[in-house]
mmCIF file of C-alpha atoms in Angstrom:
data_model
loop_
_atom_site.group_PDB
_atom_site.id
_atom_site.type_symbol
_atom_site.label_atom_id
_atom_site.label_comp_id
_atom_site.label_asym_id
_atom_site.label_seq_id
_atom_site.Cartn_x
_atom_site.Cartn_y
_atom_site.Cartn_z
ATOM 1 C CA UNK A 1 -102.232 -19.704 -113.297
ATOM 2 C CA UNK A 2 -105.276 -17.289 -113.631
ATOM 3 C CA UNK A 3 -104.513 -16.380 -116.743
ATOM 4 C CA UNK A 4 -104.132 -20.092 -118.048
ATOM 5 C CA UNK A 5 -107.927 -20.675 -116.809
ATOM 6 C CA UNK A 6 -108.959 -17.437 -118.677
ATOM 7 C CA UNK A 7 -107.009 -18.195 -121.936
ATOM 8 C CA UNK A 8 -108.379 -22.374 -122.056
ATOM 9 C CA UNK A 9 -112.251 -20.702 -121.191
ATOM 10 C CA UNK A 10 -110.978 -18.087 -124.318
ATOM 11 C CA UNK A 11 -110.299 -21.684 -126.542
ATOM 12 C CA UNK A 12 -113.697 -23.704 -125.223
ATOM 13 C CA UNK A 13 -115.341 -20.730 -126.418
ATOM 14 C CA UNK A 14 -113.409 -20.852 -130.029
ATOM 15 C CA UNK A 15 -114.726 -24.613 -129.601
ATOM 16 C CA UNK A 16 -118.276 -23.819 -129.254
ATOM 17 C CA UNK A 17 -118.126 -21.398 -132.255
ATOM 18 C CA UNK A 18 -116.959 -24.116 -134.800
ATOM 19 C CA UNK A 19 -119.613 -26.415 -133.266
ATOM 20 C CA UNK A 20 -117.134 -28.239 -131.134
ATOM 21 C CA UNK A 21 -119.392 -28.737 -128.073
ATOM 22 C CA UNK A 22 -117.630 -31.998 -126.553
ATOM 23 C CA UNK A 23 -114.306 -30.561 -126.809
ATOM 24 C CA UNK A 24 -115.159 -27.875 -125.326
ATOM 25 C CA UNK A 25 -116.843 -28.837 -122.707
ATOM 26 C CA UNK A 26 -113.422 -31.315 -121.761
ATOM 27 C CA UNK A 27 -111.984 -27.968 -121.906
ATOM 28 C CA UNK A 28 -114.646 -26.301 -119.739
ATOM 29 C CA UNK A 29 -113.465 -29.331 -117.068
ATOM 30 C CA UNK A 30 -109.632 -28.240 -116.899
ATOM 31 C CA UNK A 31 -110.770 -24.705 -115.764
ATOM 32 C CA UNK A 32 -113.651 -25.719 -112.735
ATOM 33 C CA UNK A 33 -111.234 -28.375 -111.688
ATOM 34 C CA UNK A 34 -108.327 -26.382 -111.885
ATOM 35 C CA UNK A 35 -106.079 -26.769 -108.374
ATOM 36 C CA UNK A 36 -106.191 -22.906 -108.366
ATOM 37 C CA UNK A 37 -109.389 -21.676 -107.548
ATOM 38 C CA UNK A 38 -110.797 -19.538 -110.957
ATOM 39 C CA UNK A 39 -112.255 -16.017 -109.684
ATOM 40 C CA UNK A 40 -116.248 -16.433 -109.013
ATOM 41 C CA UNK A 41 -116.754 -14.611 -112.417
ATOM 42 C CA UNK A 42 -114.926 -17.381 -114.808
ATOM 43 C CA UNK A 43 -116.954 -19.641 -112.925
ATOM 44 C CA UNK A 44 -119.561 -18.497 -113.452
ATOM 45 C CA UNK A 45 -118.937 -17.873 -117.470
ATOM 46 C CA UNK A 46 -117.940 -21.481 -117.423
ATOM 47 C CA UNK A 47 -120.570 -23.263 -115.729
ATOM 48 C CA UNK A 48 -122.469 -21.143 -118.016
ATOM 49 C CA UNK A 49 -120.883 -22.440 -121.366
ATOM 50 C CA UNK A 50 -121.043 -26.484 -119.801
ATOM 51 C CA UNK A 51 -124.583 -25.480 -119.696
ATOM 52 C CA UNK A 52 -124.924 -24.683 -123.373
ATOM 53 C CA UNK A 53 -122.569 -27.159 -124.490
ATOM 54 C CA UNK A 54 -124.741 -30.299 -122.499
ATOM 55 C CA UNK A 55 -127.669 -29.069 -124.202
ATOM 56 C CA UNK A 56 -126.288 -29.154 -127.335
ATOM 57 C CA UNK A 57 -124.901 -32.739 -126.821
ATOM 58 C CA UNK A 58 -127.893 -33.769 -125.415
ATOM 59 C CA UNK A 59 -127.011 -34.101 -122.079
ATOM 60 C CA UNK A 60 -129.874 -32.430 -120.277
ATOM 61 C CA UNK A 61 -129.000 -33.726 -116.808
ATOM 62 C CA UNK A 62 -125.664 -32.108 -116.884
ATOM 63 C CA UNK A 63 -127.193 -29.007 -117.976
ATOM 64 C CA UNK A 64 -129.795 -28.877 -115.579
ATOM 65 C CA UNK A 65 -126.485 -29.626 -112.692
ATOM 66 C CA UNK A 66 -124.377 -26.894 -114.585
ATOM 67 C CA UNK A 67 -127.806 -24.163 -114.533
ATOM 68 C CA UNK A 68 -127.932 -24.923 -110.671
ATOM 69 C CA UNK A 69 -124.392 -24.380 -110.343
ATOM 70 C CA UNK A 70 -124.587 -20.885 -112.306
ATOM 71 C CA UNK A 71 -127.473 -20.024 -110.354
ATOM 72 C CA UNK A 72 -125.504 -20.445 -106.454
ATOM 73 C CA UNK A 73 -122.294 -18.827 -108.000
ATOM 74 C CA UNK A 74 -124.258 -15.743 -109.328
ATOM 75 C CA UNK A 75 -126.146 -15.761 -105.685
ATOM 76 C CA UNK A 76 -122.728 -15.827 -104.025
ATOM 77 C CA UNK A 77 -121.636 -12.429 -106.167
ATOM 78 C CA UNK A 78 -124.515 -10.802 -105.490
ATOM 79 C CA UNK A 79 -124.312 -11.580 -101.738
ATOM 80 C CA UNK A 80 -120.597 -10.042 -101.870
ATOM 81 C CA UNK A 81 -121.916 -6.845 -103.614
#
């Protein structure tokens, strides 16, 4: 199951390269509300791509949401270190 949630983060990011921002960001939503918990790390690469791809559909409250969320999952990895 991990490796589904790294290989649909692997296509939202083949998304965002053609330009693709809504799809990917649907795609983004299979993987943070997955039934399996992703590792802390593809969270954290995700909520940082839903970040990116709000901004670039104009959805600055989601990005602002997305930028909090990226900032308390990088806060919980450092806290583990």
């Amino acid at each position: 199951e991990i490796d589904r949630l790294f290989a649909l983060h692997l296509q939202a990011r083949g998304l965002m390269n053609e330009g693709d921002f809504s799809n990917a960001l649907a795609v983004l939503h299979k993987v943070i509300d997955s039934e399996t918990i992703p590792p802390r790390l593809l969270l954290y690469l995700s909520c940082a791509d839903m970040e990116i791809c709000c901004r670039e559909t104009d959805n600055y409250k989601g990005a602002y949401e997305f930028s909090q969320n990226k900032l308390e999952i990088l806060e919980h990895m450092l806290a583990e270190i």
